[in-house]
PDB file of C-alpha atoms in Angstrom:
ATOM      1  CA  UNK O   1      85.956  81.302  65.966  1.00 78.00           C
ATOM      2  CA  UNK O   2      88.807  82.442  68.232  1.00 89.00           C
ATOM      3  CA  UNK O   3      88.349  81.370  71.831  1.00 95.00           C
ATOM      4  CA  UNK O   4      89.380  83.370  74.892  1.00 97.00           C
ATOM      5  CA  UNK O   5      90.920  80.725  77.140  1.00 97.00           C
ATOM      6  CA  UNK O   6      91.740  81.726  80.707  1.00 98.00           C
ATOM      7  CA  UNK O   7      94.274  79.524  82.477  1.00 98.00           C
ATOM      8  CA  UNK O   8      94.246  80.211  86.227  1.00 98.00           C
ATOM      9  CA  UNK O   9      97.478  79.245  87.913  1.00 95.00           C
ATOM     10  CA  UNK O  10      98.959  79.819  84.476  1.00 96.00           C
ATOM     11  CA  UNK O  11     102.522  80.433  85.625  1.00 94.00           C
ATOM     12  CA  UNK O  12     102.808  77.257  87.709  1.00 93.00           C
ATOM     13  CA  UNK O  13     103.992  73.795  86.770  1.00 95.00           C
ATOM     14  CA  UNK O  14     100.998  72.719  84.649  1.00 97.00           C
ATOM     15  CA  UNK O  15     100.220  76.206  83.355  1.00 97.00           C
ATOM     16  CA  UNK O  16     103.737  76.642  81.965  1.00 97.00           C
ATOM     17  CA  UNK O  17     103.529  73.180  80.398  1.00 97.00           C
ATOM     18  CA  UNK O  18     100.241  74.092  78.685  1.00 97.00           C
ATOM     19  CA  UNK O  19     101.826  77.324  77.439  1.00 96.00           C
ATOM     20  CA  UNK O  20     104.716  75.306  75.982  1.00 94.00           C
ATOM     21  CA  UNK O  21     102.375  72.867  74.216  1.00 95.00           C
ATOM     22  CA  UNK O  22     100.104  75.658  72.934  1.00 94.00           C
ATOM     23  CA  UNK O  23     102.954  77.289  71.017  1.00 87.00           C
ATOM     24  CA  UNK O  24     103.341  74.142  68.918  1.00 79.00           C
ATOM     25  CA  UNK O  25      99.679  73.162  68.453  1.00 73.00           C
ATOM     26  CA  UNK O  26      96.515  74.266  66.702  1.00 59.00           C
ATOM     27  CA  UNK O  27      95.450  75.988  69.931  1.00 60.00           C
ATOM     28  CA  UNK O  28      97.956  78.747  69.240  1.00 65.00           C
ATOM     29  CA  UNK O  29      95.204  80.364  67.141  1.00 78.00           C
ATOM     30  CA  UNK O  30      93.169  80.877  70.316  1.00 92.00           C
ATOM     31  CA  UNK O  31      93.632  83.797  72.692  1.00 94.00           C
ATOM     32  CA  UNK O  32      95.189  82.507  75.924  1.00 96.00           C
ATOM     33  CA  UNK O  33      95.634  84.369  79.201  1.00 96.00           C
ATOM     34  CA  UNK O  34      98.020  82.552  81.544  1.00 97.00           C
ATOM     35  CA  UNK O  35      97.071  84.135  84.840  1.00 96.00           C
ATOM     36  CA  UNK O  36      99.559  84.630  87.674  1.00 91.00           C
ATOM     37  CA  UNK O  37      98.515  85.050  91.309  1.00 86.00           C
ATOM     38  CA  UNK O  38     100.433  88.338  91.196  1.00 88.00           C
ATOM     39  CA  UNK O  39      97.908  89.661  88.661  1.00 90.00           C
ATOM     40  CA  UNK O  40      94.726  88.683  90.484  1.00 94.00           C
ATOM     41  CA  UNK O  41      93.817  87.406  93.946  1.00 95.00           C
ATOM     42  CA  UNK O  42      91.253  84.719  93.151  1.00 97.00           C
ATOM     43  CA  UNK O  43      90.181  84.555  96.796  1.00 96.00           C
ATOM     44  CA  UNK O  44      88.764  88.074  96.272  1.00 96.00           C
ATOM     45  CA  UNK O  45      85.439  87.890  94.403  1.00 97.00           C
ATOM     46  CA  UNK O  46      85.386  91.502  93.176  1.00 97.00           C
ATOM     47  CA  UNK O  47      88.982  91.395  91.988  1.00 96.00           C
ATOM     48  CA  UNK O  48      88.220  88.161  90.136  1.00 97.00           C
ATOM     49  CA  UNK O  49      85.084  89.709  88.599  1.00 98.00           C
ATOM     50  CA  UNK O  50      87.146  92.599  87.227  1.00 97.00           C
ATOM     51  CA  UNK O  51      89.442  90.069  85.574  1.00 97.00           C
ATOM     52  CA  UNK O  52      86.487  88.318  83.926  1.00 98.00           C
ATOM     53  CA  UNK O  53      85.011  91.627  82.804  1.00 97.00           C
ATOM     54  CA  UNK O  54      88.278  92.607  81.139  1.00 97.00           C
ATOM     55  CA  UNK O  55      89.213  89.293  79.482  1.00 96.00           C
ATOM     56  CA  UNK O  56      85.721  87.832  78.848  1.00 97.00           C
ATOM     57  CA  UNK O  57      86.817  84.179  78.806  1.00 98.00           C
ATOM     58  CA  UNK O  58      84.852  81.713  76.705  1.00 98.00           C
ATOM     59  CA  UNK O  59      86.735  78.740  78.174  1.00 98.00           C
ATOM     60  CA  UNK O  60      88.605  78.257  81.470  1.00 98.00           C
ATOM     61  CA  UNK O  61      91.298  75.813  82.547  1.00 98.00           C
ATOM     62  CA  UNK O  62      91.248  76.150  86.322  1.00 98.00           C
ATOM     63  CA  UNK O  63      94.599  75.208  87.848  1.00 97.00           C
ATOM     64  CA  UNK O  64      94.970  77.841  90.567  1.00 96.00           C
ATOM     65  CA  UNK O  65      95.202  76.453  94.085  1.00 92.00           C
ATOM     66  CA  UNK O  66      97.108  76.619  97.300  1.00 83.00           C
ATOM     67  CA  UNK O  67      99.329  73.548  96.908  1.00 76.00           C
ATOM     68  CA  UNK O  68     102.203  71.891  98.732  1.00 68.00           C
ATOM     69  CA  UNK O  69     103.901  68.652  99.602  1.00 63.00           C
ATOM     70  CA  UNK O  70     103.120  66.178 102.370  1.00 60.00           C
ATOM     71  CA  UNK O  71     104.719  68.078 105.242  1.00 60.00           C
ATOM     72  CA  UNK O  72     103.270  71.460 104.222  1.00 67.00           C
ATOM     73  CA  UNK O  73      99.783  69.919 104.051  1.00 59.00           C
ATOM     74  CA  UNK O  74     100.112  68.236 107.434  1.00 66.00           C
ATOM     75  CA  UNK O  75     100.859  71.573 109.117  1.00 69.00           C
ATOM     76  CA  UNK O  76      98.317  73.770 107.314  1.00 79.00           C
ATOM     77  CA  UNK O  77      95.103  71.830 106.694  1.00 88.00           C
ATOM     78  CA  UNK O  78      92.859  74.758 107.648  1.00 92.00           C
ATOM     79  CA  UNK O  79      94.609  77.151 105.241  1.00 90.00           C
ATOM     80  CA  UNK O  80      94.458  74.589 102.431  1.00 91.00           C
ATOM     81  CA  UNK O  81      90.723  74.088 103.026  1.00 94.00           C
ATOM     82  CA  UNK O  82      89.656  77.741 103.302  1.00 95.00           C
ATOM     83  CA  UNK O  83      91.798  79.262 100.546  1.00 95.00           C
ATOM     84  CA  UNK O  84      91.010  76.574  98.007  1.00 96.00           C
ATOM     85  CA  UNK O  85      87.293  76.707  98.776  1.00 97.00           C
ATOM     86  CA  UNK O  86      87.350  80.487  98.221  1.00 97.00           C
ATOM     87  CA  UNK O  87      89.282  80.250  94.962  1.00 97.00           C
ATOM     88  CA  UNK O  88      87.137  77.482  93.513  1.00 98.00           C
ATOM     89  CA  UNK O  89      83.803  79.056  94.447  1.00 98.00           C
ATOM     90  CA  UNK O  90      84.783  82.445  93.018  1.00 98.00           C
ATOM     91  CA  UNK O  91      86.077  81.040  89.732  1.00 98.00           C
ATOM     92  CA  UNK O  92      83.095  78.774  89.089  1.00 98.00           C
ATOM     93  CA  UNK O  93      80.549  81.402  90.164  1.00 98.00           C
ATOM     94  CA  UNK O  94      82.005  83.886  87.681  1.00 98.00           C
ATOM     95  CA  UNK O  95      82.194  81.253  84.955  1.00 98.00           C
ATOM     96  CA  UNK O  96      78.435  80.943  85.430  1.00 98.00           C
ATOM     97  CA  UNK O  97      77.911  84.705  85.594  1.00 98.00           C
ATOM     98  CA  UNK O  98      79.863  85.271  82.359  1.00 98.00           C
ATOM     99  CA  UNK O  99      78.388  82.202  80.615  1.00 97.00           C
ATOM    100  CA  UNK O 100      81.719  80.449  80.053  1.00 98.00           C
ATOM    101  CA  UNK O 101      81.151  77.568  77.635  1.00 98.00           C
ATOM    102  CA  UNK O 102      83.555  75.052  79.157  1.00 98.00           C
ATOM    103  CA  UNK O 103      85.560  74.778  82.381  1.00 98.00           C
ATOM    104  CA  UNK O 104      88.156  72.111  83.117  1.00 98.00           C
ATOM    105  CA  UNK O 105      89.274  72.159  86.763  1.00 98.00           C
ATOM    106  CA  UNK O 106      92.251  70.297  88.161  1.00 97.00           C
ATOM    107  CA  UNK O 107      91.802  67.876  91.065  1.00 96.00           C
ATOM    108  CA  UNK O 108      94.314  65.329  92.437  1.00 90.00           C
ATOM    109  CA  UNK O 109      94.430  61.616  93.211  1.00 87.00           C
ATOM    110  CA  UNK O 110      95.073  62.536  96.873  1.00 85.00           C
ATOM    111  CA  UNK O 111      91.346  63.345  97.151  1.00 92.00           C
ATOM    112  CA  UNK O 112      90.403  59.655  97.004  1.00 92.00           C
ATOM    113  CA  UNK O 113      89.512  57.717 100.171  1.00 92.00           C
ATOM    114  CA  UNK O 114      92.427  56.534 102.286  1.00 88.00           C
ATOM    115  CA  UNK O 115      90.754  53.191 102.976  1.00 89.00           C
ATOM    116  CA  UNK O 116      89.730  51.790  99.616  1.00 90.00           C
ATOM    117  CA  UNK O 117      90.318  49.076  97.055  1.00 93.00           C
ATOM    118  CA  UNK O 118      92.756  49.472  94.172  1.00 93.00           C
ATOM    119  CA  UNK O 119      92.955  50.623  91.513  1.00 95.00           C
ATOM    120  CA  UNK O 120      90.832  53.665  92.276  1.00 95.00           C
ATOM    121  CA  UNK O 121      88.601  55.058  89.538  1.00 97.00           C
ATOM    122  CA  UNK O 122      86.385  58.074  88.900  1.00 97.00           C
ATOM    123  CA  UNK O 123      83.358  56.571  90.672  1.00 96.00           C
ATOM    124  CA  UNK O 124      85.153  56.312  94.031  1.00 96.00           C
ATOM    125  CA  UNK O 125      85.947  59.962  94.839  1.00 96.00           C
ATOM    126  CA  UNK O 126      83.386  60.323  97.646  1.00 96.00           C
ATOM    127  CA  UNK O 127      83.448  56.774  99.049  1.00 96.00           C
ATOM    128  CA  UNK O 128      85.169  57.671 102.328  1.00 95.00           C
ATOM    129  CA  UNK O 129      87.501  60.145 104.068  1.00 94.00           C
ATOM    130  CA  UNK O 130      90.786  61.071 102.370  1.00 91.00           C
ATOM    131  CA  UNK O 131      94.138  60.469 104.056  1.00 87.00           C
ATOM    132  CA  UNK O 132      94.337  62.479 107.271  1.00 84.00           C
ATOM    133  CA  UNK O 133      97.586  64.186 106.269  1.00 81.00           C
ATOM    134  CA  UNK O 134      95.936  66.404 103.623  1.00 85.00           C
ATOM    135  CA  UNK O 135      92.228  66.383 104.378  1.00 90.00           C
ATOM    136  CA  UNK O 136      91.899  70.176 104.010  1.00 92.00           C
ATOM    137  CA  UNK O 137      93.173  70.243 100.433  1.00 93.00           C
ATOM    138  CA  UNK O 138      91.361  67.017  99.553  1.00 94.00           C
ATOM    139  CA  UNK O 139      87.898  68.092 100.700  1.00 96.00           C
ATOM    140  CA  UNK O 140      88.251  71.474  98.992  1.00 96.00           C
ATOM    141  CA  UNK O 141      89.118  69.730  95.739  1.00 96.00           C
ATOM    142  CA  UNK O 142      86.332  67.172  96.117  1.00 97.00           C
ATOM    143  CA  UNK O 143      83.860  70.019  96.433  1.00 97.00           C
ATOM    144  CA  UNK O 144      84.692  71.117  92.867  1.00 98.00           C
ATOM    145  CA  UNK O 145      83.147  67.871  91.630  1.00 98.00           C
ATOM    146  CA  UNK O 146      80.007  68.494  93.695  1.00 98.00           C
ATOM    147  CA  UNK O 147      79.782  72.090  92.465  1.00 98.00           C
ATOM    148  CA  UNK O 148      80.231  71.037  88.831  1.00 98.00           C
ATOM    149  CA  UNK O 149      77.335  68.598  89.147  1.00 98.00           C
ATOM    150  CA  UNK O 150      75.104  71.256  90.719  1.00 98.00           C
ATOM    151  CA  UNK O 151      75.867  73.828  88.002  1.00 98.00           C
ATOM    152  CA  UNK O 152      75.087  71.224  85.335  1.00 98.00           C
ATOM    153  CA  UNK O 153      71.812  70.122  86.923  1.00 98.00           C
ATOM    154  CA  UNK O 154      70.615  73.682  87.560  1.00 98.00           C
ATOM    155  CA  UNK O 155      71.994  75.521  84.509  1.00 98.00           C
ATOM    156  CA  UNK O 156      73.299  72.915  82.055  1.00 97.00           C
ATOM    157  CA  UNK O 157      76.903  74.176  82.257  1.00 98.00           C
ATOM    158  CA  UNK O 158      79.713  71.876  81.166  1.00 97.00           C
ATOM    159  CA  UNK O 159      81.986  72.461  84.140  1.00 98.00           C
ATOM    160  CA  UNK O 160      84.113  69.329  84.467  1.00 98.00           C
ATOM    161  CA  UNK O 161      87.264  68.197  86.257  1.00 98.00           C
ATOM    162  CA  UNK O 162      90.291  66.035  85.677  1.00 98.00           C
ATOM    163  CA  UNK O 163      92.239  64.082  88.276  1.00 97.00           C
ATOM    164  CA  UNK O 164      95.954  63.856  87.495  1.00 96.00           C
ATOM    165  CA  UNK O 165      98.292  61.564  89.324  1.00 95.00           C
ATOM    166  CA  UNK O 166     101.463  63.170  90.756  1.00 93.00           C
ATOM    167  CA  UNK O 167     102.801  65.771  88.326  1.00 95.00           C
ATOM    168  CA  UNK O 168     106.413  66.856  87.826  1.00 97.00           C
ATOM    169  CA  UNK O 169     108.491  68.687  85.245  1.00 98.00           C
ATOM    170  CA  UNK O 170     110.068  72.045  84.351  1.00 97.00           C
ATOM    171  CA  UNK O 171     108.813  75.112  86.277  1.00 95.00           C
ATOM    172  CA  UNK O 172     107.905  73.008  89.322  1.00 94.00           C
ATOM    173  CA  UNK O 173     108.194  74.383  92.869  1.00 92.00           C
ATOM    174  CA  UNK O 174     111.510  73.147  94.280  1.00 93.00           C
ATOM    175  CA  UNK O 175     111.253  75.010  97.598  1.00 88.00           C
ATOM    176  CA  UNK O 176     112.121  72.852 100.658  1.00 85.00           C
ATOM    177  CA  UNK O 177     109.183  72.186 102.958  1.00 76.00           C
ATOM    178  CA  UNK O 178     106.679  73.169 100.276  1.00 75.00           C
ATOM    179  CA  UNK O 179     107.606  71.136  97.207  1.00 82.00           C
ATOM    180  CA  UNK O 180     106.234  67.748  96.217  1.00 85.00           C
ATOM    181  CA  UNK O 181     108.406  64.654  96.339  1.00 92.00           C
ATOM    182  CA  UNK O 182     110.253  64.789  92.983  1.00 96.00           C
ATOM    183  CA  UNK O 183     111.171  68.502  92.929  1.00 96.00           C
ATOM    184  CA  UNK O 184     112.045  68.252  96.624  1.00 94.00           C
ATOM    185  CA  UNK O 185     114.483  65.421  95.957  1.00 96.00           C
ATOM    186  CA  UNK O 186     115.951  67.130  92.893  1.00 97.00           C
ATOM    187  CA  UNK O 187     116.646  70.273  94.909  1.00 96.00           C
ATOM    188  CA  UNK O 188     118.185  68.413  97.867  1.00 95.00           C
ATOM    189  CA  UNK O 189     120.423  66.286  95.682  1.00 96.00           C
ATOM    190  CA  UNK O 190     121.641  69.248  93.629  1.00 96.00           C
ATOM    191  CA  UNK O 191     122.498  71.158  96.817  1.00 95.00           C
ATOM    192  CA  UNK O 192     124.454  68.102  97.976  1.00 95.00           C
ATOM    193  CA  UNK O 193     126.293  67.845  94.668  1.00 95.00           C
ATOM    194  CA  UNK O 194     127.134  71.553  94.756  1.00 94.00           C
ATOM    195  CA  UNK O 195     128.794  71.258  98.171  1.00 91.00           C
ATOM    196  CA  UNK O 196     132.541  71.558  97.426  1.00 90.00           C
ATOM    197  CA  UNK O 197     133.649  70.490 100.903  1.00 90.00           C
ATOM    198  CA  UNK O 198     132.806  66.794 100.529  1.00 91.00           C
ATOM    199  CA  UNK O 199     134.383  64.424  97.953  1.00 91.00           C
ATOM    200  CA  UNK O 200     131.894  63.194  95.338  1.00 89.00           C
ATOM    201  CA  UNK O 201     132.003  59.544  96.406  1.00 90.00           C
ATOM    202  CA  UNK O 202     131.427  60.460 100.071  1.00 93.00           C
ATOM    203  CA  UNK O 203     128.361  62.605  99.523  1.00 95.00           C
ATOM    204  CA  UNK O 204     125.031  61.333 100.886  1.00 96.00           C
ATOM    205  CA  UNK O 205     121.621  61.897  99.307  1.00 96.00           C
ATOM    206  CA  UNK O 206     118.972  61.736 102.045  1.00 94.00           C
ATOM    207  CA  UNK O 207     115.507  60.579 101.024  1.00 94.00           C
ATOM    208  CA  UNK O 208     112.663  61.311 103.457  1.00 93.00           C
ATOM    209  CA  UNK O 209     110.798  58.233 104.672  1.00 94.00           C
ATOM    210  CA  UNK O 210     111.365  54.539 104.004  1.00 96.00           C
ATOM    211  CA  UNK O 211     111.266  54.796 100.197  1.00 96.00           C
ATOM    212  CA  UNK O 212     108.582  52.096 100.087  1.00 96.00           C
ATOM    213  CA  UNK O 213     105.422  54.088  99.175  1.00 95.00           C
ATOM    214  CA  UNK O 214     104.211  53.666  95.589  1.00 95.00           C
ATOM    215  CA  UNK O 215     103.192  56.472  93.252  1.00 95.00           C
ATOM    216  CA  UNK O 216     102.212  57.129  89.648  1.00 96.00           C
ATOM    217  CA  UNK O 217     103.897  60.180  88.137  1.00 97.00           C
ATOM    218  CA  UNK O 218     102.919  62.073  84.990  1.00 98.00           C
ATOM    219  CA  UNK O 219     105.264  64.417  83.126  1.00 98.00           C
ATOM    220  CA  UNK O 220     103.829  67.933  83.009  1.00 98.00           C
ATOM    221  CA  UNK O 221     104.051  68.205  79.205  1.00 98.00           C
ATOM    222  CA  UNK O 222     102.078  64.967  78.818  1.00 98.00           C
ATOM    223  CA  UNK O 223      99.467  66.306  81.234  1.00 98.00           C
ATOM    224  CA  UNK O 224      99.310  69.576  79.289  1.00 98.00           C
ATOM    225  CA  UNK O 225      98.471  67.728  76.080  1.00 97.00           C
ATOM    226  CA  UNK O 226      95.734  65.805  77.899  1.00 98.00           C
ATOM    227  CA  UNK O 227      94.311  69.012  79.403  1.00 98.00           C
ATOM    228  CA  UNK O 228      93.961  70.528  75.935  1.00 96.00           C
ATOM    229  CA  UNK O 229      92.384  67.317  74.629  1.00 97.00           C
ATOM    230  CA  UNK O 230      89.893  67.428  77.520  1.00 98.00           C
ATOM    231  CA  UNK O 231      89.018  71.048  76.781  1.00 97.00           C
ATOM    232  CA  UNK O 232      88.275  70.191  73.154  1.00 95.00           C
ATOM    233  CA  UNK O 233      86.772  66.706  73.338  1.00 97.00           C
ATOM    234  CA  UNK O 234      85.507  65.704  76.798  1.00 98.00           C
ATOM    235  CA  UNK O 235      81.924  66.898  77.322  1.00 96.00           C
ATOM    236  CA  UNK O 236      80.869  65.198  80.540  1.00 97.00           C
ATOM    237  CA  UNK O 237      80.720  66.842  83.965  1.00 98.00           C
ATOM    238  CA  UNK O 238      81.936  63.605  85.537  1.00 97.00           C
ATOM    239  CA  UNK O 239      85.633  63.595  86.532  1.00 98.00           C
ATOM    240  CA  UNK O 240      88.281  62.032  84.315  1.00 98.00           C
ATOM    241  CA  UNK O 241      91.488  60.536  85.693  1.00 98.00           C
ATOM    242  CA  UNK O 242      94.581  61.640  83.766  1.00 98.00           C
ATOM    243  CA  UNK O 243      97.234  59.167  84.805  1.00 97.00           C
ATOM    244  CA  UNK O 244      99.953  56.947  83.460  1.00 97.00           C
ATOM    245  CA  UNK O 245      99.183  53.237  83.315  1.00 96.00           C
ATOM    246  CA  UNK O 246      99.071  51.120  86.480  1.00 96.00           C
ATOM    247  CA  UNK O 247     102.210  49.216  85.492  1.00 96.00           C
ATOM    248  CA  UNK O 248     104.134  52.510  85.454  1.00 96.00           C
ATOM    249  CA  UNK O 249     103.751  52.914  89.223  1.00 97.00           C
ATOM    250  CA  UNK O 250     107.123  53.304  90.989  1.00 97.00           C
ATOM    251  CA  UNK O 251     108.369  53.335  94.562  1.00 97.00           C
ATOM    252  CA  UNK O 252     109.922  56.430  96.117  1.00 97.00           C
ATOM    253  CA  UNK O 253     113.242  54.561  96.265  1.00 97.00           C
ATOM    254  CA  UNK O 254     113.018  53.969  92.496  1.00 98.00           C
ATOM    255  CA  UNK O 255     112.349  57.685  92.030  1.00 98.00           C
ATOM    256  CA  UNK O 256     115.468  58.463  94.047  1.00 97.00           C
ATOM    257  CA  UNK O 257     117.533  56.087  91.908  1.00 98.00           C
ATOM    258  CA  UNK O 258     116.251  57.694  88.686  1.00 98.00           C
ATOM    259  CA  UNK O 259     117.149  61.151  89.968  1.00 98.00           C
ATOM    260  CA  UNK O 260     120.659  60.084  91.005  1.00 97.00           C
ATOM    261  CA  UNK O 261     121.205  58.587  87.547  1.00 97.00           C
ATOM    262  CA  UNK O 262     120.025  61.789  85.863  1.00 98.00           C
ATOM    263  CA  UNK O 263     122.548  63.754  87.947  1.00 97.00           C
ATOM    264  CA  UNK O 264     125.230  61.056  87.506  1.00 96.00           C
ATOM    265  CA  UNK O 265     125.576  61.137  91.292  1.00 96.00           C
ATOM    266  CA  UNK O 266     128.545  59.156  92.624  1.00 94.00           C
ATOM    267  CA  UNK O 267     127.590  59.150  96.312  1.00 96.00           C
ATOM    268  CA  UNK O 268     125.235  57.066  98.446  1.00 96.00           C
ATOM    269  CA  UNK O 269     121.459  57.093  99.030  1.00 96.00           C
ATOM    270  CA  UNK O 270     120.194  56.963 102.620  1.00 96.00           C
ATOM    271  CA  UNK O 271     116.623  56.942 103.938  1.00 96.00           C
ATOM    272  CA  UNK O 272     115.519  59.066 106.890  1.00 95.00           C
ATOM    273  CA  UNK O 273     112.892  56.789 108.398  1.00 95.00           C
ATOM    274  CA  UNK O 274     112.047  59.353 111.076  1.00 94.00           C
ATOM    275  CA  UNK O 275     110.137  61.252 108.375  1.00 91.00           C
ATOM    276  CA  UNK O 276     106.530  60.314 107.538  1.00 85.00           C
ATOM    277  CA  UNK O 277     105.770  58.230 104.443  1.00 87.00           C
ATOM    278  CA  UNK O 278     102.225  59.523 104.001  1.00 80.00           C
ATOM    279  CA  UNK O 279      99.723  57.324 102.184  1.00 79.00           C
ATOM    280  CA  UNK O 280     101.356  54.045 101.103  1.00 87.00           C
ATOM    281  CA  UNK O 281      99.715  53.891  97.692  1.00 86.00           C
ATOM    282  CA  UNK O 282      96.905  55.464  95.655  1.00 86.00           C
ATOM    283  CA  UNK O 283      97.023  53.493  92.421  1.00 92.00           C
ATOM    284  CA  UNK O 284      94.662  55.020  89.859  1.00 95.00           C
ATOM    285  CA  UNK O 285      93.037  53.382  86.871  1.00 97.00           C
ATOM    286  CA  UNK O 286      93.232  55.239  83.557  1.00 97.00           C
ATOM    287  CA  UNK O 287      90.852  52.782  81.894  1.00 98.00           C
ATOM    288  CA  UNK O 288      88.345  55.544  81.111  1.00 98.00           C
ATOM    289  CA  UNK O 289      91.056  57.750  79.598  1.00 98.00           C
ATOM    290  CA  UNK O 290      92.437  54.869  77.541  1.00 98.00           C
ATOM    291  CA  UNK O 291      88.943  54.161  76.185  1.00 98.00           C
ATOM    292  CA  UNK O 292      88.787  57.757  74.935  1.00 98.00           C
ATOM    293  CA  UNK O 293      92.411  58.267  73.829  1.00 97.00           C
ATOM    294  CA  UNK O 294      93.781  54.734  73.348  1.00 96.00           C
ATOM    295  CA  UNK O 295      96.924  55.708  71.456  1.00 95.00           C
ATOM    296  CA  UNK O 296      98.245  58.420  73.772  1.00 97.00           C
ATOM    297  CA  UNK O 297     101.992  58.012  74.359  1.00 97.00           C
ATOM    298  CA  UNK O 298     103.376  58.947  77.766  1.00 98.00           C
ATOM    299  CA  UNK O 299     106.978  60.097  78.071  1.00 98.00           C
ATOM    300  CA  UNK O 300     109.055  57.319  79.724  1.00 97.00           C
ATOM    301  CA  UNK O 301     109.653  58.123  83.398  1.00 97.00           C
ATOM    302  CA  UNK O 302     113.465  58.079  83.261  1.00 97.00           C
ATOM    303  CA  UNK O 303     113.443  60.355  80.208  1.00 98.00           C
ATOM    304  CA  UNK O 304     111.060  62.814  81.879  1.00 98.00           C
ATOM    305  CA  UNK O 305     113.202  62.846  85.041  1.00 98.00           C
ATOM    306  CA  UNK O 306     116.311  63.540  82.979  1.00 98.00           C
ATOM    307  CA  UNK O 307     114.573  66.395  81.129  1.00 98.00           C
ATOM    308  CA  UNK O 308     113.417  67.887  84.441  1.00 98.00           C
ATOM    309  CA  UNK O 309     116.883  67.664  85.991  1.00 98.00           C
ATOM    310  CA  UNK O 310     118.413  69.236  82.878  1.00 98.00           C
ATOM    311  CA  UNK O 311     115.908  72.106  83.043  1.00 97.00           C
ATOM    312  CA  UNK O 312     116.533  72.644  86.770  1.00 97.00           C
ATOM    313  CA  UNK O 313     120.292  72.804  86.374  1.00 97.00           C
ATOM    314  CA  UNK O 314     119.967  75.245  83.474  1.00 97.00           C
ATOM    315  CA  UNK O 315     117.441  77.419  85.327  1.00 97.00           C
ATOM    316  CA  UNK O 316     118.748  77.035  88.871  1.00 95.00           C
ATOM    317  CA  UNK O 317     119.019  80.747  89.599  1.00 93.00           C
ATOM    318  CA  UNK O 318     115.425  81.565  88.615  1.00 92.00           C
ATOM    319  CA  UNK O 319     113.669  78.326  89.609  1.00 91.00           C
ATOM    320  CA  UNK O 320     111.265  78.411  92.552  1.00 86.00           C
ATOM    321  CA  UNK O 321     113.321  77.131  95.473  1.00 80.00           C
TER     322      UNK O 321
END
């Protein structure tokens, strides 16, 4: 039976990756709607209801959110809290109203407690306050997990969530002040390289912070494949971490080095230590995922960075920046 699969946030980083994977998988036989925020304001309940009435989704991948990097979060915690709470409540309420069979919502490892032991796992989401820099976004995302549990206990719905580590890839948001760390660095370095007034060997690539914080990064196409697997095979309302292995964790300085290599940059890297580092680490365990999909192959980090840089250079004029 053909499924009507609604992908909210369908034109963003992960949505575009899912669309790419769908065209080469068995899911291409399903009817997908990759929803853009330009087509429907999900903070508006009646507008969202009209969308559901028209498309009649049987399954939903819920990616839509107000998102941003460290500095955007620090300045707009109230907006991140209110808008994401509105979006999430409207989407899940209408999934109940229209008897959607399965919902997979996207959370983030930034929702985990700031003060905790590592590696973090799915049982630790609510063990303490998140990092103060992005508490608005984090609490709004945590509430999806609470809402999923309540819908299951009261109505038996399989509304679940996944928790990716930091995502990057083609179609990311490269806009300064809004972007996450990798697209932000890619954009800044490319602007430096494009400056004709400075000789190549004298150009400086400025990295915000000390470069010491540690992060796990997942390539958007890998995450897309795992989202589709979750939609088809994961039937628990409990969250599932979608992350690369712990040994694949890298420092921000290592990220910067990988990006300079992908660009074949001949200049020098400098660190602006006046900028905040944010949370030092948030190492996540993918033990549960590995128990379910033991043979999944992640794209090597350097290869994924190179692919992302290649895409950005080729799509510079139309990329979000």
